[in-house]
CSV table of C-alpha atoms and ligand atoms in Angstrom, one decimal:
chain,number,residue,atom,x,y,z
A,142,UNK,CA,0.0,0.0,0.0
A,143,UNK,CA,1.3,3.7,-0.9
A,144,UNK,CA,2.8,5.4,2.6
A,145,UNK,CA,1.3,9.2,2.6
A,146,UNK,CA,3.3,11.8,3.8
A,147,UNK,CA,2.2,13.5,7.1
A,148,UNK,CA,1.4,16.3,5.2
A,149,UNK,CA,-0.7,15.0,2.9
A,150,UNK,CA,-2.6,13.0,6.0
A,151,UNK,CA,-2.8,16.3,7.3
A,152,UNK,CA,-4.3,18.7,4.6
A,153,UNK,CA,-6.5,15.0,3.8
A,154,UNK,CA,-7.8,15.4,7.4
A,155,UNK,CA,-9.0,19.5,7.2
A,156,UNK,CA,-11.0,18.2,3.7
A,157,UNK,CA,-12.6,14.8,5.4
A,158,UNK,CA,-14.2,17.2,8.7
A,159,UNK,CA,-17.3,18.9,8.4
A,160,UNK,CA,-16.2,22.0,10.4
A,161,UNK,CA,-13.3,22.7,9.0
A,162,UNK,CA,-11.4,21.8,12.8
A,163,UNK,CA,-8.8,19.4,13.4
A,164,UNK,CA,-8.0,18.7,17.0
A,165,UNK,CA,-3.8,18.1,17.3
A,166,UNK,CA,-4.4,14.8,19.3
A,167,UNK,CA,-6.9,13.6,16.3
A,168,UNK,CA,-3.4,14.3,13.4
A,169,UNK,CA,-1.0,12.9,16.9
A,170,UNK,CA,-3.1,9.9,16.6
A,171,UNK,CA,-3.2,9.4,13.1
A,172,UNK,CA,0.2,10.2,12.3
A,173,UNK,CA,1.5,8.1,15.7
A,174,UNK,CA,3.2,11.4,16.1
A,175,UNK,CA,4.0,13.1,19.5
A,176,UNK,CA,2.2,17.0,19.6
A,177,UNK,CA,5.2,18.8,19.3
A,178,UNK,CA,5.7,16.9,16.0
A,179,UNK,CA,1.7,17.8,15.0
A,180,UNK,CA,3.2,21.0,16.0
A,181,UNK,CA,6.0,21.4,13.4
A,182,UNK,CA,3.8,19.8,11.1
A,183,UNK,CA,2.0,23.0,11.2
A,184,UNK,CA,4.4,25.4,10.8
A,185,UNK,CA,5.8,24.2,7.6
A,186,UNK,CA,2.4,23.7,6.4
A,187,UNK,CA,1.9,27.9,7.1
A,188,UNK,CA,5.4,28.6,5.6
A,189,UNK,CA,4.3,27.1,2.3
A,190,UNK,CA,1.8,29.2,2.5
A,191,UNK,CA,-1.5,27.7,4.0
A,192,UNK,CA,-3.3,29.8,6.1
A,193,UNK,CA,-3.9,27.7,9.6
A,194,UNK,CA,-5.5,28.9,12.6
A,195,UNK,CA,-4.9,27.7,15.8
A,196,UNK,CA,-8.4,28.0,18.2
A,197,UNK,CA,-8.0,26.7,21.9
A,198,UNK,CA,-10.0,23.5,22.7
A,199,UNK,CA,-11.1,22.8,19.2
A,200,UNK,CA,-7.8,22.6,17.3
A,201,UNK,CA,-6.5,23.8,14.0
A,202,UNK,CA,-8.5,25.3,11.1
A,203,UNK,CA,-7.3,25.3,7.2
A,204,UNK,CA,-8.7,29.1,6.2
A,205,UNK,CA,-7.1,29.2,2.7
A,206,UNK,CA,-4.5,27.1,0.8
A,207,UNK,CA,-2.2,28.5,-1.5
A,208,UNK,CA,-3.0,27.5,-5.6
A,209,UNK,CA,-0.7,24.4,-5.1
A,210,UNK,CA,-1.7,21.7,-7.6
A,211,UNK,CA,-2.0,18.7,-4.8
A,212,UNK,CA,-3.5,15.2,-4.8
A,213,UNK,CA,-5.7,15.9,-1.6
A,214,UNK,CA,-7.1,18.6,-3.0
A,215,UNK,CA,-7.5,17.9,-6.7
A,216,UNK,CA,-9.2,14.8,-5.3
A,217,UNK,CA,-11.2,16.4,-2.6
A,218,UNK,CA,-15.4,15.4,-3.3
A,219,UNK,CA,-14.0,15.4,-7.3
A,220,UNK,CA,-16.9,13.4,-8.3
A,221,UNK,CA,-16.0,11.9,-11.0
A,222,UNK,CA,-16.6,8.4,-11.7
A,223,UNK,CA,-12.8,7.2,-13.6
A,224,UNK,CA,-10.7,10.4,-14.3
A,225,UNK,CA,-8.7,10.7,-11.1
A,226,UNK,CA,-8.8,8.2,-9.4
A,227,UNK,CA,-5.2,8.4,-8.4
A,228,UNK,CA,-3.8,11.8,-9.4
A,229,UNK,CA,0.7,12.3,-8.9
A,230,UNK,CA,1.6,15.9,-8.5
A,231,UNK,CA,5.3,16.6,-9.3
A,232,UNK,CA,6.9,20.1,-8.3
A,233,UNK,CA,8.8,20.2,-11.7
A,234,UNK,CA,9.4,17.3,-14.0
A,235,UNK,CA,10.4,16.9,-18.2
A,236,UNK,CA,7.2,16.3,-19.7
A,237,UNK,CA,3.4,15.0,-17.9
A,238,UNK,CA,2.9,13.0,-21.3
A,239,UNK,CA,6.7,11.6,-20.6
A,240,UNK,CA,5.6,10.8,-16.5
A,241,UNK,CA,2.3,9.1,-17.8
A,242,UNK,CA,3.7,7.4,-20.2
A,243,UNK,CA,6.5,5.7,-18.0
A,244,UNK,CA,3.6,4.9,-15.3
A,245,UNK,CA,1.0,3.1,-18.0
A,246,UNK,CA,3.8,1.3,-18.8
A,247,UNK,CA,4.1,0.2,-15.5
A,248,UNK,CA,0.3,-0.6,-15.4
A,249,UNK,CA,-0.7,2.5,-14.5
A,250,UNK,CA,-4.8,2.1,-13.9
A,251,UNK,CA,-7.2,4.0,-16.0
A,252,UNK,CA,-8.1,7.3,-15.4
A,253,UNK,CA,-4.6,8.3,-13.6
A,254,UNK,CA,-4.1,11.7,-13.7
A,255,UNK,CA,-0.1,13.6,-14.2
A,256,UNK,CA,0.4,17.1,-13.2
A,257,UNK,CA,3.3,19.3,-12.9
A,258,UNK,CA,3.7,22.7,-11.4
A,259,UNK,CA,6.7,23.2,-14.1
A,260,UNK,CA,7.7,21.2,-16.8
A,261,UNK,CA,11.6,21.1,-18.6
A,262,UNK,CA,11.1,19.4,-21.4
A,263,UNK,CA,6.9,19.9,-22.4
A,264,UNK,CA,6.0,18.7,-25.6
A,265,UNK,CA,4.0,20.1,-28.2
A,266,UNK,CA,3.4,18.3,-31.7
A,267,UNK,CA,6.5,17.1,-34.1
A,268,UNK,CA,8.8,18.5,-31.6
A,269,UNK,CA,7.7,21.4,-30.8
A,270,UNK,CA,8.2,23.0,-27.3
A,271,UNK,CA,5.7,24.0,-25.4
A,272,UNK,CA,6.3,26.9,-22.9
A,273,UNK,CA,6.0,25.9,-19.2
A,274,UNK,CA,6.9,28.1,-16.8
A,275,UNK,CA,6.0,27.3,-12.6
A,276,UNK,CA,3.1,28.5,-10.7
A,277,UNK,CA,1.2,29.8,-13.1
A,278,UNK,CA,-0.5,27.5,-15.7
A,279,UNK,CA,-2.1,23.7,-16.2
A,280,UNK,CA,0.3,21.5,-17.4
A,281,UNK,CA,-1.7,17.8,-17.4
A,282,UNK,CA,-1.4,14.4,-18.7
A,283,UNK,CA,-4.7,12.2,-18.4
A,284,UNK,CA,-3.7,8.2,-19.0
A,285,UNK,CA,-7.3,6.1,-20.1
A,286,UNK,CA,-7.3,2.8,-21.4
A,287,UNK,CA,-10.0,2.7,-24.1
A,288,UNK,CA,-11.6,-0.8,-25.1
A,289,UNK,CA,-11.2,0.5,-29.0
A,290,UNK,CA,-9.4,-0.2,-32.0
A,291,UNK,CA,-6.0,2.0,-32.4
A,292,UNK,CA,-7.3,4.4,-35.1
A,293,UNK,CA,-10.1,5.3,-33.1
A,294,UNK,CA,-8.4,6.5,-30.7
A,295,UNK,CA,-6.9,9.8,-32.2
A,296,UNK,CA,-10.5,11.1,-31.4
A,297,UNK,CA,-10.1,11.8,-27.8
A,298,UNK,CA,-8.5,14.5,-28.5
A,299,UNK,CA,-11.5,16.3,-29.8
A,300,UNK,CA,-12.8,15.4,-26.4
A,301,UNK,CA,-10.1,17.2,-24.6
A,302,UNK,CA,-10.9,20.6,-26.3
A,303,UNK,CA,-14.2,20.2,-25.7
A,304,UNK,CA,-13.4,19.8,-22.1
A,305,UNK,CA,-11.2,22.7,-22.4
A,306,UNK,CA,-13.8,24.7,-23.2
A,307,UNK,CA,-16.3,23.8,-21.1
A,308,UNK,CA,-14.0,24.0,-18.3
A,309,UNK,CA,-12.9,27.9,-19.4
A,310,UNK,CA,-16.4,28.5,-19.8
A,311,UNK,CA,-17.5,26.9,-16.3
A,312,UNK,CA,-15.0,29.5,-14.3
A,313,UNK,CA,-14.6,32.2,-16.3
A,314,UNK,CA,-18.2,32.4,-18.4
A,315,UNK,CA,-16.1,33.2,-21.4
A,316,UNK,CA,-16.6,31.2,-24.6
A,317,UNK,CA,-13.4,30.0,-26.1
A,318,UNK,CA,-13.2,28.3,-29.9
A,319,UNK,CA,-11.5,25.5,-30.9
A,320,UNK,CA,-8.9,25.3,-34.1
A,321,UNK,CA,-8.0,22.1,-35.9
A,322,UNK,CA,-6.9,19.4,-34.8
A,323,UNK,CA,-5.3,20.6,-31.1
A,324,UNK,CA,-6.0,23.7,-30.4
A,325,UNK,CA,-8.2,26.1,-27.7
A,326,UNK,CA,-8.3,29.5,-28.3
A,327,UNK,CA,-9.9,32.4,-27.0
A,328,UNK,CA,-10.3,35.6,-28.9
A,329,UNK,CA,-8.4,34.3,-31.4
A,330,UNK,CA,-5.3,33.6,-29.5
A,331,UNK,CA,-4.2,30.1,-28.2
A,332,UNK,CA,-5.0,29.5,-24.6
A,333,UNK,CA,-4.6,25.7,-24.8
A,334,UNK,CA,-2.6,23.4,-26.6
A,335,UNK,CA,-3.6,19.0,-26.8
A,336,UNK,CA,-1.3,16.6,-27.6
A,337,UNK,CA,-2.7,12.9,-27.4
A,338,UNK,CA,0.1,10.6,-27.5
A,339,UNK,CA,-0.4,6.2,-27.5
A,340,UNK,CA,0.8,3.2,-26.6
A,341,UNK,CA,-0.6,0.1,-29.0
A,342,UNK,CA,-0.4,-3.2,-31.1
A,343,UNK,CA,-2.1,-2.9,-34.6
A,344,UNK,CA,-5.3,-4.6,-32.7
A,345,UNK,CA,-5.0,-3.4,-29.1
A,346,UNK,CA,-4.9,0.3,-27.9
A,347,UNK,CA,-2.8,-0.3,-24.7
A,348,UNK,CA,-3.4,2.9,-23.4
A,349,UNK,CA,-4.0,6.7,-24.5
A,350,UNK,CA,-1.9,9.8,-22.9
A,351,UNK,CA,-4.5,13.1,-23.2
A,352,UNK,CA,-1.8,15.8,-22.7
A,353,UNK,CA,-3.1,19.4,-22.1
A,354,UNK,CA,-1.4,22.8,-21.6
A,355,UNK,CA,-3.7,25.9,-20.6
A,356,UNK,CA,-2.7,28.7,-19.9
A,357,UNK,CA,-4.5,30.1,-16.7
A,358,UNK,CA,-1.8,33.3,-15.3
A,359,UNK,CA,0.5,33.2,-17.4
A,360,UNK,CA,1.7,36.7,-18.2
A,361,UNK,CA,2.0,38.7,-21.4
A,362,UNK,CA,6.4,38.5,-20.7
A,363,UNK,CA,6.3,35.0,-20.0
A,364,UNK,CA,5.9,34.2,-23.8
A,365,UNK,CA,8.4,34.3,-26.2
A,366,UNK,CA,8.6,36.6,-29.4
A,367,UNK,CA,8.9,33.9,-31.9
A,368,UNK,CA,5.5,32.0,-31.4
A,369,UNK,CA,3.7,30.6,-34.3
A,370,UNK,CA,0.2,31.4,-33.1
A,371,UNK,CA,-0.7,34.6,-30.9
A,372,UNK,CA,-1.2,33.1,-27.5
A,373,UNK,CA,-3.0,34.3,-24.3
A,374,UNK,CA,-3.6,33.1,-20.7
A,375,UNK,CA,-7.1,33.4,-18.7
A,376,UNK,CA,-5.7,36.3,-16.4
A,377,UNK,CA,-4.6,37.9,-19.6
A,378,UNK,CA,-8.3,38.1,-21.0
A,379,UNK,CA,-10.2,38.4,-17.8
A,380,UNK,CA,-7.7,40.5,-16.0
A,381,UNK,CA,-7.3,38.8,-12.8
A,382,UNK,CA,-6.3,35.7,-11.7
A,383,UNK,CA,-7.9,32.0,-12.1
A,384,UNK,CA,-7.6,29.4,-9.3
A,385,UNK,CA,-5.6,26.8,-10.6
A,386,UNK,CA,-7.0,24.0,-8.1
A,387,UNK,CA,-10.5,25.0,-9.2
A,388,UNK,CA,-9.7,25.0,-13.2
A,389,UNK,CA,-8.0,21.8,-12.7
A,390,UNK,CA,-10.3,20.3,-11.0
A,391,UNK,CA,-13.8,21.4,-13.2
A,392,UNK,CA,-11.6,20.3,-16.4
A,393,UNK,CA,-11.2,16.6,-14.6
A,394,UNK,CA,-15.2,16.7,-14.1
A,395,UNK,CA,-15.8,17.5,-17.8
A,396,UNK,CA,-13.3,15.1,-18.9
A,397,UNK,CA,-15.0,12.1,-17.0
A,398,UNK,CA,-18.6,13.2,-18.2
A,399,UNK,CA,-17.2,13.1,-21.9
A,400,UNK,CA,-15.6,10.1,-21.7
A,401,UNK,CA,-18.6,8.9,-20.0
A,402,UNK,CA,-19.9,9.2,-23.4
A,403,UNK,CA,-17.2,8.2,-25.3
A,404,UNK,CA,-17.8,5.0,-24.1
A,405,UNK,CA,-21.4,4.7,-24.2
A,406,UNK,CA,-22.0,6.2,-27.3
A,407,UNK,CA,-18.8,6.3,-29.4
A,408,UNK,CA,-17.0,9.5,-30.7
A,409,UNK,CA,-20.2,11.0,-32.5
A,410,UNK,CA,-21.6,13.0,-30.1
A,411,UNK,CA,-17.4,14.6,-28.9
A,412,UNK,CA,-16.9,15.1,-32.8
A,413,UNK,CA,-20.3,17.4,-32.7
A,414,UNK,CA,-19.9,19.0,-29.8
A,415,UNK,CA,-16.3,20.2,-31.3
A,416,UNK,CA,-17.8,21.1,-34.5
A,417,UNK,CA,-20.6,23.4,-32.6
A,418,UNK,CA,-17.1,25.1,-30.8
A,419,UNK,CA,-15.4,25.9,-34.0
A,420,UNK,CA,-16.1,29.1,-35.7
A,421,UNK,CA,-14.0,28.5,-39.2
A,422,UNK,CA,-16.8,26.1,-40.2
A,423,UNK,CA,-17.7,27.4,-43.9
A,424,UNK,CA,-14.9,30.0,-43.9
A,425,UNK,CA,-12.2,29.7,-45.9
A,426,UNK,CA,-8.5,28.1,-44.6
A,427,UNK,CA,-5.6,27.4,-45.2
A,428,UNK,CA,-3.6,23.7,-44.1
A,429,UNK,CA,-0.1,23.3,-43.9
A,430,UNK,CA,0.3,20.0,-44.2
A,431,UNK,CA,4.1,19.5,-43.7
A,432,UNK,CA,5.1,20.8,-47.4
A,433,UNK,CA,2.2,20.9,-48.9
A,434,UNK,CA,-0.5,23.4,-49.0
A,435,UNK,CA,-4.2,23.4,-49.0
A,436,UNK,CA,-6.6,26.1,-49.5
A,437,UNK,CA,-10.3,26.5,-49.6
A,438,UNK,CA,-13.5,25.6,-47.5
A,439,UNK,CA,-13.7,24.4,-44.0
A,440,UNK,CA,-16.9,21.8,-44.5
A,441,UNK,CA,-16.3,20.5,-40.8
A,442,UNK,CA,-14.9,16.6,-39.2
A,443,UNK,CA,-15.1,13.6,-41.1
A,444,UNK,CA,-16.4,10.9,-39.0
A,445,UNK,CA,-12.6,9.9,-38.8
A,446,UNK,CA,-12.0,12.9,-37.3
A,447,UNK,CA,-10.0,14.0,-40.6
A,448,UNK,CA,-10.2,17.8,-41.2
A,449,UNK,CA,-12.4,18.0,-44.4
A,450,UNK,CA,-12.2,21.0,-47.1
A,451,UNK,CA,-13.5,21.9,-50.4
A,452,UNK,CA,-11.1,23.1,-52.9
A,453,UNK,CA,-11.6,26.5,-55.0
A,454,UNK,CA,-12.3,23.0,-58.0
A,455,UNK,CA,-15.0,21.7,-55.5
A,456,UNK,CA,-12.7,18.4,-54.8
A,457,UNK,CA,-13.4,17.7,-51.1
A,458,UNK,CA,-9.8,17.1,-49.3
A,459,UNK,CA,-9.2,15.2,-45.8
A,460,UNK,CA,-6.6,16.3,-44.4
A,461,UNK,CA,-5.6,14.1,-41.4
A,462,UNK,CA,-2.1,16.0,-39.9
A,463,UNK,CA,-1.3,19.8,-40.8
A,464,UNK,CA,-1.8,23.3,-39.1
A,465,UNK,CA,-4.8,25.5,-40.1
A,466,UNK,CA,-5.1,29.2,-40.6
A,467,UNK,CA,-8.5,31.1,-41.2
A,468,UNK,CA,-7.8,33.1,-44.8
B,536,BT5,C1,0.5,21.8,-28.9
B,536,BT5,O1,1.4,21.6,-29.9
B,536,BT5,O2,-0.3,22.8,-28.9
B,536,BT5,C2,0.4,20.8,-27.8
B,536,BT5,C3,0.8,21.3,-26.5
B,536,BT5,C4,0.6,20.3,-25.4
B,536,BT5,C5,1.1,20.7,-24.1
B,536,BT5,C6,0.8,19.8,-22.9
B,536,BT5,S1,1.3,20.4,-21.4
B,536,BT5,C7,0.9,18.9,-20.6
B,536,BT5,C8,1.4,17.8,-21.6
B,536,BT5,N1,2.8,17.5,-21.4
B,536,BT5,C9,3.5,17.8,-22.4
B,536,BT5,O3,4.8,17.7,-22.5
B,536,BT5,N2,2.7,18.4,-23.4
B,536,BT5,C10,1.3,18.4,-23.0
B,536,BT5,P1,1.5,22.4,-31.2
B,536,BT5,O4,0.2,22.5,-31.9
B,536,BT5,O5,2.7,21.8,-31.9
B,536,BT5,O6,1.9,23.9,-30.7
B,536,BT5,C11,3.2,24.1,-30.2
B,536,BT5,C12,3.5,25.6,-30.6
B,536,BT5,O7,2.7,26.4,-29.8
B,536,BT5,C13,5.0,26.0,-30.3
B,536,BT5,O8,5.8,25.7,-31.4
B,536,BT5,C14,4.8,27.5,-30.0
B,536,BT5,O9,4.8,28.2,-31.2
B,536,BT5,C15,3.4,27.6,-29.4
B,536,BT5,N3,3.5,27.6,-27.9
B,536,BT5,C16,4.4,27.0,-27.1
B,536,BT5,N4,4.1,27.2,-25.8
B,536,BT5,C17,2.9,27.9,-25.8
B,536,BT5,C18,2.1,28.3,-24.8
B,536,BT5,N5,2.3,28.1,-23.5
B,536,BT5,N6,0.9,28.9,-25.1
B,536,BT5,C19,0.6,29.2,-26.4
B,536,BT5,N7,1.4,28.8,-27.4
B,536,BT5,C20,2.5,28.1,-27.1
């Protein structure tokens, strides 16, 4: 069984009471700790920044808790019914999609959720980098185990965006877009960037890696010059900050009620839903499809999930890996 750390017992034990109240011999007698340990406990609990109160006779009381991505409190009455069932929080690490990929194969379970406060190496699509500064964005890395065939499951990442935006919508009520095949954006900048990544035989999906990058407070000198997109961040839009533990935690709730879905009723319903968020239906775009170019009419998802336009000679084109512009 996995040993917690006294401090997540702690924090674990201010989210399980009613009250809020903790009495010091209660943690003493959970940890098998003496009070003066409870004690120190505390302290380093208030120097990272939670705000405890200490009231005679009826113990300690958690009043705020800094925006630290933790397990306790991601997981905290979540409510979902798969995604996070065991969530791993890592200070700084390369890449989520790198961690959750070493853990499925290990045997990570379904539904295991990566998150780093900063990441060294993050990924974004055919090598790319993808900008990941500490404290002040979402860098995730969902791992699910799919019962579907391998091409299938490309798809889910259609289900992440719609998440995305569900979630930005949820704690912000603005209404963000979504750009073929991986992107969130939000006034026309990028907020969010998806990269799926798989494990599989030809017949056997072994599992999926949903990686997602929003940007929640990132600020306007935290990006560099030379991006290929313009890019924003919530607090950049909204003008103050966003709680990261409460973002994090309504995008896990959408995720599990779309993949709730997925499963019960295949991709059709995600592949609408991301349709209805994208605004270049009918206008005209350009794909740049690794060397070659294609211009004309965005007619929407094939049921493959392949971007589908209609040439200025009115031949329809699927265009399954490229970057699109609006024209
Ligand atoms: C993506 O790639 O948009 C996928 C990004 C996925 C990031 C998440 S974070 C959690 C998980 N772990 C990882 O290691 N990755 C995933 P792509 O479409 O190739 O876009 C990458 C391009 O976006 C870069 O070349 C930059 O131009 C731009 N970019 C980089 N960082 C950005 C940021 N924070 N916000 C907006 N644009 C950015």
């Amino acid at each position: 069984m996995k040993k917690t750390a006294p401090r997540e017992t702690i924090l674990s034990l201010f989210h399980q009471t009613p009250d809020g109240f903790v009495s010091g011999e209660m943690i003493s007698a959970e940890l098998g700790i003496s009070r003066t340990a409870v004690w120190k406990h505390i302290r380093n609990l208030r120097q990272s920044g939670y705000q405890i109160k200490a009231v005679p006779s009826r113990g300690y009381q958690l009043l705020q808790a800094p925006d630290i991505l933790m397990p306790e409190s991601i997981q905290a009455d979540l409510g979902c019914r798969l995604v996070g069932s065991r969530v791993c929080c890592f200070d700084e690490t390369d890449s989520t999609n790198l961690q959750a990929t070493r853990l499925g194969d290990q045997g990570a379970a379904d539904g295991l959720v990566v998150i780093a406060d900063r990441q060294l190496s993050g990924k974004g699509r055919m090598g790319r980098q993808w900008e990941s500064p500490g404290g002040v964005n979402l860098y995730a890395s969902i791992l699910l185990r799919p019962p579907v065939l391998p091409f299938e499951a490309p798809k889910l990442t259609f289900l992440s965006a719609v998440a995305v935006c569900r979630a930005i919508k949820g704690c912000t009520g603005l209404q963000p877009t979504v750009k073929w095949p991986n992107d969130v954006l939000l006034n026309g900048a990028k907020i969010a960037g998806l990269l799926n990544e798989m494990s599989s035989e030809t017949d056997q999906v072994h599992y999926v890696v949903l990686g997602i990058g929003v940007n929640l407070n990132m600020r306007s000198e935290q990006f560099p010059e030379d991006l290929r997109y313009p890019a924003t961040s919530l607090a950049m839009v909204t003008g103050r900050p966003v709680s990261r533990l409460e973002f994090t935690r309504t995008l896990l709730q959408q995720i599990d009620v779309l993949y709730q879905i997925y499963l019960e009723q295949g991709s059709t319903p995600i592949l609408s839903a991301w349709e209805d968020l994208c605004d270049l239906n009918g206008k005209t775009v350009h794909v740049d499809c690794s060397g070659s170019q294609i211009e004309g009419t965005m007619i929407g998802l094939g049921e493959d999930g392949a971007l589908q336009v209609r040439t200025a000679t009115g031949k329809m084109e699927s265009v399954y890996a490229g970057d699109v512009r609006p024209v």
